[in-house]
mmCIF file with all atom_site columns, C-alpha atoms in Angstrom:
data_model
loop_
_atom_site.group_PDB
_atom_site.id
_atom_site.type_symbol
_atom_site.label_atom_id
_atom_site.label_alt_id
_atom_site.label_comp_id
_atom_site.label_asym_id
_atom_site.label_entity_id
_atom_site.label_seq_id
_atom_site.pdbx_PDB_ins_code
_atom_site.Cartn_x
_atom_site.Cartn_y
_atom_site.Cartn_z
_atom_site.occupancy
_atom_site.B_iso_or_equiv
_atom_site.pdbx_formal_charge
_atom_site.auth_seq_id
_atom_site.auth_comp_id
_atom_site.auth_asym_id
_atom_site.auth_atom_id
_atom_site.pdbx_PDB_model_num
ATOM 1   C CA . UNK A 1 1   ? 91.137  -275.104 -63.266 1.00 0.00 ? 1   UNK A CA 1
ATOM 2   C CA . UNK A 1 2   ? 91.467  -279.111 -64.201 1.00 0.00 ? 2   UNK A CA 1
ATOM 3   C CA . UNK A 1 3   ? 88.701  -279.949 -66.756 1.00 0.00 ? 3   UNK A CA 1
ATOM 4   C CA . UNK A 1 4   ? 88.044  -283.471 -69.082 1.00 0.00 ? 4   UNK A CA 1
ATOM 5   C CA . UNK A 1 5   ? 87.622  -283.312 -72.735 1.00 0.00 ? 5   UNK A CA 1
ATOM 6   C CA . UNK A 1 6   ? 84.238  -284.006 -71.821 1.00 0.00 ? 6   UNK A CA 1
ATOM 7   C CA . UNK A 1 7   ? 83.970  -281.221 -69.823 1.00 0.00 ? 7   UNK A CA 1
ATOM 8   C CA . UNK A 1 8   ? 84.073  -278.893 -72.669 1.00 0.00 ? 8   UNK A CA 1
ATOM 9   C CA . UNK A 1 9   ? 81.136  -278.024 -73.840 1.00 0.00 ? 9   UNK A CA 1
ATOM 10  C CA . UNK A 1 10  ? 78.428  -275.602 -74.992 1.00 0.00 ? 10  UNK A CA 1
ATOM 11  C CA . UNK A 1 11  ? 77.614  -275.206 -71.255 1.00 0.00 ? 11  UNK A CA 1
ATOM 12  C CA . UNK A 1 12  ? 80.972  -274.130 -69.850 1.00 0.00 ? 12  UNK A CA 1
ATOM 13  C CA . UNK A 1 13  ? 81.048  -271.983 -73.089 1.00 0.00 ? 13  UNK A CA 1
ATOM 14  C CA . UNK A 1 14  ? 78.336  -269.801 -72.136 1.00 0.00 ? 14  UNK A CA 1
ATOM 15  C CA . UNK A 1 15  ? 79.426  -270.059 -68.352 1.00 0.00 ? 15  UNK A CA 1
ATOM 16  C CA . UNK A 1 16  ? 82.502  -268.530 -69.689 1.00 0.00 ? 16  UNK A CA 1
ATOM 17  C CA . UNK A 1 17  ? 81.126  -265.803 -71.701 1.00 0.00 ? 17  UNK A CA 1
ATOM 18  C CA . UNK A 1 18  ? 78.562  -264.543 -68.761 1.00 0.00 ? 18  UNK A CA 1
ATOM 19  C CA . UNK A 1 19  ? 82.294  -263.723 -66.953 1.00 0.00 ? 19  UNK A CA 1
ATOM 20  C CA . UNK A 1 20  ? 83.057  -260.883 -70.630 1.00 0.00 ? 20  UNK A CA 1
ATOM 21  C CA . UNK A 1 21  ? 84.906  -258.699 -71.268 1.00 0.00 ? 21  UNK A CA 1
ATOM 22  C CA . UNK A 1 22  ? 88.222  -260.262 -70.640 1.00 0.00 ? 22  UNK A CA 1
ATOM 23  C CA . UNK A 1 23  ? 90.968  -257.871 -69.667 1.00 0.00 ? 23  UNK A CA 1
ATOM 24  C CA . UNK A 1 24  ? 94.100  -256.862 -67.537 1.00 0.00 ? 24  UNK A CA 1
ATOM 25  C CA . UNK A 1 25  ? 91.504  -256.438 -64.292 1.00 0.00 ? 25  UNK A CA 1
ATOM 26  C CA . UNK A 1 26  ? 89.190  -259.633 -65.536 1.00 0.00 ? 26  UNK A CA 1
ATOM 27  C CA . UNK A 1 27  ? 92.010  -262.379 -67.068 1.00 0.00 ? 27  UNK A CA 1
ATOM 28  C CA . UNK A 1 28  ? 90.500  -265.716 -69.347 1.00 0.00 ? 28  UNK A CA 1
ATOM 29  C CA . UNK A 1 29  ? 89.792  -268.716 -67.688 1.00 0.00 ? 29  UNK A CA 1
ATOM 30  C CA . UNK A 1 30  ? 92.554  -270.965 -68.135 1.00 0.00 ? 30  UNK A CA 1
ATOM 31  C CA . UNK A 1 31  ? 92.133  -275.123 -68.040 1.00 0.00 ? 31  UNK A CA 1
ATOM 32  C CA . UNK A 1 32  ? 94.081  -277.829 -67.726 1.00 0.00 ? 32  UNK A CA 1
ATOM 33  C CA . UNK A 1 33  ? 93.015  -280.794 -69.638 1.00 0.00 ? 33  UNK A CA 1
ATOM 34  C CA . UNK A 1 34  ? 94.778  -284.195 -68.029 1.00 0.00 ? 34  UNK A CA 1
ATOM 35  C CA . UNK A 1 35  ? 94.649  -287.453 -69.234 1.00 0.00 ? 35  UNK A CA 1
ATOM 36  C CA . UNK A 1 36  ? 95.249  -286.737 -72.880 1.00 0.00 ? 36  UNK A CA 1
ATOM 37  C CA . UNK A 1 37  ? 96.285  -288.283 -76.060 1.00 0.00 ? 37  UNK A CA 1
ATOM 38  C CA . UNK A 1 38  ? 97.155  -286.173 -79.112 1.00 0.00 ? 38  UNK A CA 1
ATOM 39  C CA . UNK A 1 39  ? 95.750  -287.549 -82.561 1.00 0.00 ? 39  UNK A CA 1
ATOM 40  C CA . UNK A 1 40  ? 95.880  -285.919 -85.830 1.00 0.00 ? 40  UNK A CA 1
ATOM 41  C CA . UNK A 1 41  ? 98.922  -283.682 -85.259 1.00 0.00 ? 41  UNK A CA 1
ATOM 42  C CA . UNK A 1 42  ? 99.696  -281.517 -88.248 1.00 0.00 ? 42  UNK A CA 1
ATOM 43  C CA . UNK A 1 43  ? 101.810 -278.172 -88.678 1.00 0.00 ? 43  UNK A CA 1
ATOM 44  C CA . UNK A 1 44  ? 99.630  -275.412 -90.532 1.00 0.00 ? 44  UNK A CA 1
ATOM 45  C CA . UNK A 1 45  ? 101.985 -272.520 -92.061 1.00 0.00 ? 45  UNK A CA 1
ATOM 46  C CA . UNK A 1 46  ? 104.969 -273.344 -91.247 1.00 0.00 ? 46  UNK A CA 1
ATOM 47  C CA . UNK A 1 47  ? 104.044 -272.136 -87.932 1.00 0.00 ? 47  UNK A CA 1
ATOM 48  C CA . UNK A 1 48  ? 101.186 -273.464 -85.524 1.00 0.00 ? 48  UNK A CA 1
ATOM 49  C CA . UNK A 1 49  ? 100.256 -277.046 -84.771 1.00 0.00 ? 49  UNK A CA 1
ATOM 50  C CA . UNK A 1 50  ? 96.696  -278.544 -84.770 1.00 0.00 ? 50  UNK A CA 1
ATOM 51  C CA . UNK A 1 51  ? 95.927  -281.852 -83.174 1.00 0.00 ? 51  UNK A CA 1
ATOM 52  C CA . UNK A 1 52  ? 92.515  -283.394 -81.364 1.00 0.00 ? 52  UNK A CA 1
ATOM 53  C CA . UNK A 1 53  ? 92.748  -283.910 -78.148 1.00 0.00 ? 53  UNK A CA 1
ATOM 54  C CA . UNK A 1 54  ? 91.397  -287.609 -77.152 1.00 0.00 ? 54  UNK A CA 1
ATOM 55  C CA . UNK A 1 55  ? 90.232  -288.859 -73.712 1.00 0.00 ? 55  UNK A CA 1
ATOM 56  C CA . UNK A 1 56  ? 90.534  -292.730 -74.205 1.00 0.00 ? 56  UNK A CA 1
ATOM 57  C CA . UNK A 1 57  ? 87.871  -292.597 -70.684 1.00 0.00 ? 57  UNK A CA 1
ATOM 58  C CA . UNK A 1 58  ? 85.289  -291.319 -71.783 1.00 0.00 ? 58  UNK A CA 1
ATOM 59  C CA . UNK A 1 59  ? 86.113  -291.815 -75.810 1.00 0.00 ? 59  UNK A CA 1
ATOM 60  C CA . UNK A 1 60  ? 85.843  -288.146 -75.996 1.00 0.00 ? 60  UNK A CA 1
ATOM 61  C CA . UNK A 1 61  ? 87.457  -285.778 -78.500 1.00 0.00 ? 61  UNK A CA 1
ATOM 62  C CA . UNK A 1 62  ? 87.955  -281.998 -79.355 1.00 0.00 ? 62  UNK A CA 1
ATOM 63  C CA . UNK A 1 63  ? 89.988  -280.049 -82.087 1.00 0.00 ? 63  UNK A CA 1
ATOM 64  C CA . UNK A 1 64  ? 92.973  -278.140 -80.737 1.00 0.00 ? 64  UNK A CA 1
ATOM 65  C CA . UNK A 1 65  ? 95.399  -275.595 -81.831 1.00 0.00 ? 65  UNK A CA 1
ATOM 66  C CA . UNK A 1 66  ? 98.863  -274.286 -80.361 1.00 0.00 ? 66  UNK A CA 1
ATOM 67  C CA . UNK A 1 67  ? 99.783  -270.989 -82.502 1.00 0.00 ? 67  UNK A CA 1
ATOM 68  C CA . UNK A 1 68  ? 103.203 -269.752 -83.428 1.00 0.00 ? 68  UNK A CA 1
ATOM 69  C CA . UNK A 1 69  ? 104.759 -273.252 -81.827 1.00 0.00 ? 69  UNK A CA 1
ATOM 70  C CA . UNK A 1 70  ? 106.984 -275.007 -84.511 1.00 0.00 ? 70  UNK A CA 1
ATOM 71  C CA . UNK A 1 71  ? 110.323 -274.858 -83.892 1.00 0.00 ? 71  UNK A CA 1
ATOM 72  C CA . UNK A 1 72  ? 109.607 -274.633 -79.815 1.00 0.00 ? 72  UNK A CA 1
ATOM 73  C CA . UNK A 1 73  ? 110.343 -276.661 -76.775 1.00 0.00 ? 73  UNK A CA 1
ATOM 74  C CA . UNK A 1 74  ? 106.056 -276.668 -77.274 1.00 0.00 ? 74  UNK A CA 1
ATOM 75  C CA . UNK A 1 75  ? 106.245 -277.560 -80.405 1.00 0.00 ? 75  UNK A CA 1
ATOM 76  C CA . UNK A 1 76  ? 108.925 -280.251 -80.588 1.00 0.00 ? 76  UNK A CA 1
ATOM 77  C CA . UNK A 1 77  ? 107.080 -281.947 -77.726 1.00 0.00 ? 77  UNK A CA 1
ATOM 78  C CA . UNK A 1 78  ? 103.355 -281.373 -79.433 1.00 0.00 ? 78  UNK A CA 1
ATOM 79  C CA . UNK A 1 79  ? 104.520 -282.933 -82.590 1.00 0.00 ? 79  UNK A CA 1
ATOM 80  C CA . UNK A 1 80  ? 106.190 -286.139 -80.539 1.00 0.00 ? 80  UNK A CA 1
ATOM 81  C CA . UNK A 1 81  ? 102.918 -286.485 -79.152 1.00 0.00 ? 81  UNK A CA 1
ATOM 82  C CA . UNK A 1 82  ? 104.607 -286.680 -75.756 1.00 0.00 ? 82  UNK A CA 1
ATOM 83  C CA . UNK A 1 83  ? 102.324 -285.145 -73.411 1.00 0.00 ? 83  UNK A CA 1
ATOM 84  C CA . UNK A 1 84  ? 99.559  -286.038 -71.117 1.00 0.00 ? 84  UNK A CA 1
ATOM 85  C CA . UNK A 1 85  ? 98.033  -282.748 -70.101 1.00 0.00 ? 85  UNK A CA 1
ATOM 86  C CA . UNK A 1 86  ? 97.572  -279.157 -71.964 1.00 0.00 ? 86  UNK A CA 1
ATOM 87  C CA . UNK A 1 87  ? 97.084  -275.724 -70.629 1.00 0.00 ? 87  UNK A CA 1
ATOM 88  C CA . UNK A 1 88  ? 94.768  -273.003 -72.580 1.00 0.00 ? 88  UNK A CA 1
ATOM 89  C CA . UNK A 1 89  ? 91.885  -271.875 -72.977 1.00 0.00 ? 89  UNK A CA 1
ATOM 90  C CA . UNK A 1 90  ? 88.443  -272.431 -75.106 1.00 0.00 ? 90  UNK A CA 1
ATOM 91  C CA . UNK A 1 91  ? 87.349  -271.416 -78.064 1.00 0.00 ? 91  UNK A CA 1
ATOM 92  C CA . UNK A 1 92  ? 84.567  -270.633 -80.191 1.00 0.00 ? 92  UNK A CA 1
ATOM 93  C CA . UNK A 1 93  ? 85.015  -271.270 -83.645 1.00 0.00 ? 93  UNK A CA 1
ATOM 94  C CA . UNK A 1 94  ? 82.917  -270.487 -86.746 1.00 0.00 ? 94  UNK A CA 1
ATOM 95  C CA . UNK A 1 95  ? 83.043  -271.940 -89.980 1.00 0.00 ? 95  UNK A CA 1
ATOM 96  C CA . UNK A 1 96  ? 80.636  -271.959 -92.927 1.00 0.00 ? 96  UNK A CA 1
ATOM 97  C CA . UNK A 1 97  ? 77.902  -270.808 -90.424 1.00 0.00 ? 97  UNK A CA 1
ATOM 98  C CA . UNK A 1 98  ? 78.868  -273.458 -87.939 1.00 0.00 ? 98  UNK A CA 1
ATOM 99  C CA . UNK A 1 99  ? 79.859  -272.957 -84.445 1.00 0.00 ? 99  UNK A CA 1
ATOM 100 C CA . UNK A 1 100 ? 82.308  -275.402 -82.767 1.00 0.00 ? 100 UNK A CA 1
ATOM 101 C CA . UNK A 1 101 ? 84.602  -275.214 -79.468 1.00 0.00 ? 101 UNK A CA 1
ATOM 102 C CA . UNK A 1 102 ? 88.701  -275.901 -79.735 1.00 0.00 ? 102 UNK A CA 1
ATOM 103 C CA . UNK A 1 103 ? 91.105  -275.930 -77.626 1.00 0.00 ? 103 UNK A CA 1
ATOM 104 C CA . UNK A 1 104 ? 93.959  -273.127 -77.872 1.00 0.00 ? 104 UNK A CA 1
ATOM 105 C CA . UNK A 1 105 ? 96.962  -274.879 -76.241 1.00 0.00 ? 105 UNK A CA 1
ATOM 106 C CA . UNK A 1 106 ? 99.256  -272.613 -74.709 1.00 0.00 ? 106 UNK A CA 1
ATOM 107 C CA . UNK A 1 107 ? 101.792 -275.076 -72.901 1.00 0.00 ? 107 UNK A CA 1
ATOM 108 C CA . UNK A 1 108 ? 101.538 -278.926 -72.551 1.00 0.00 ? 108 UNK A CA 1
ATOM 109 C CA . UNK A 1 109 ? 103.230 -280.988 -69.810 1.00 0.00 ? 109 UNK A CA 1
#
């Protein structure tokens, strides 16, 4: 499904989890986020790539990650900042007792 940065939110989070446990019968929800700019790209290990994603629209932004990517086609375009859409799937994330959502980027046109 298409969704905005803006789209993703607590809301949709809890939309999403209502739809548990994912599996082989029940797949993930994947999104398509269009209309993208990355900011703040950085490799992590060697081996994964975190950026924000950042709708110039709606001045919207949201922490993403693309795992295992450097040294990809994926990569190599993530760190270029040349795309304008990503494909994956939300996240909850907690840190130091604090919840946020990211983006996990699986592909990126």
């Amino acid at each position: 499904a298409n969704l905005t940065v803006q789209g993703i939110n607590f809301a949709l989070w809890k939309e999403i989890q209502l739809a548990e446990p994912f599996g082989t019968s029940n797949p993930e929800p994947i999104f398509m986020v269009r209309n993208i700019e990355l900011t703040n790209v950085v490799i992590l290990k060697n081996s994964h790539i975190k950026c924000t994603l950042y709708d110039r629209h709606s001045n919207c932004t949201i922490k993403a990650i693309a795992f295992k990517v450097v040294q990809t086609a994926l990569g190599t375009s993530l760190l270029q900042e040349e795309v304008s859409a990503v494909i994956g799937k939300i996240k909850a994330n907690t840190w130091k007792d604090k919840v946020t959502l990211e983006f996990i980027i699986f592909d990126a046109v």
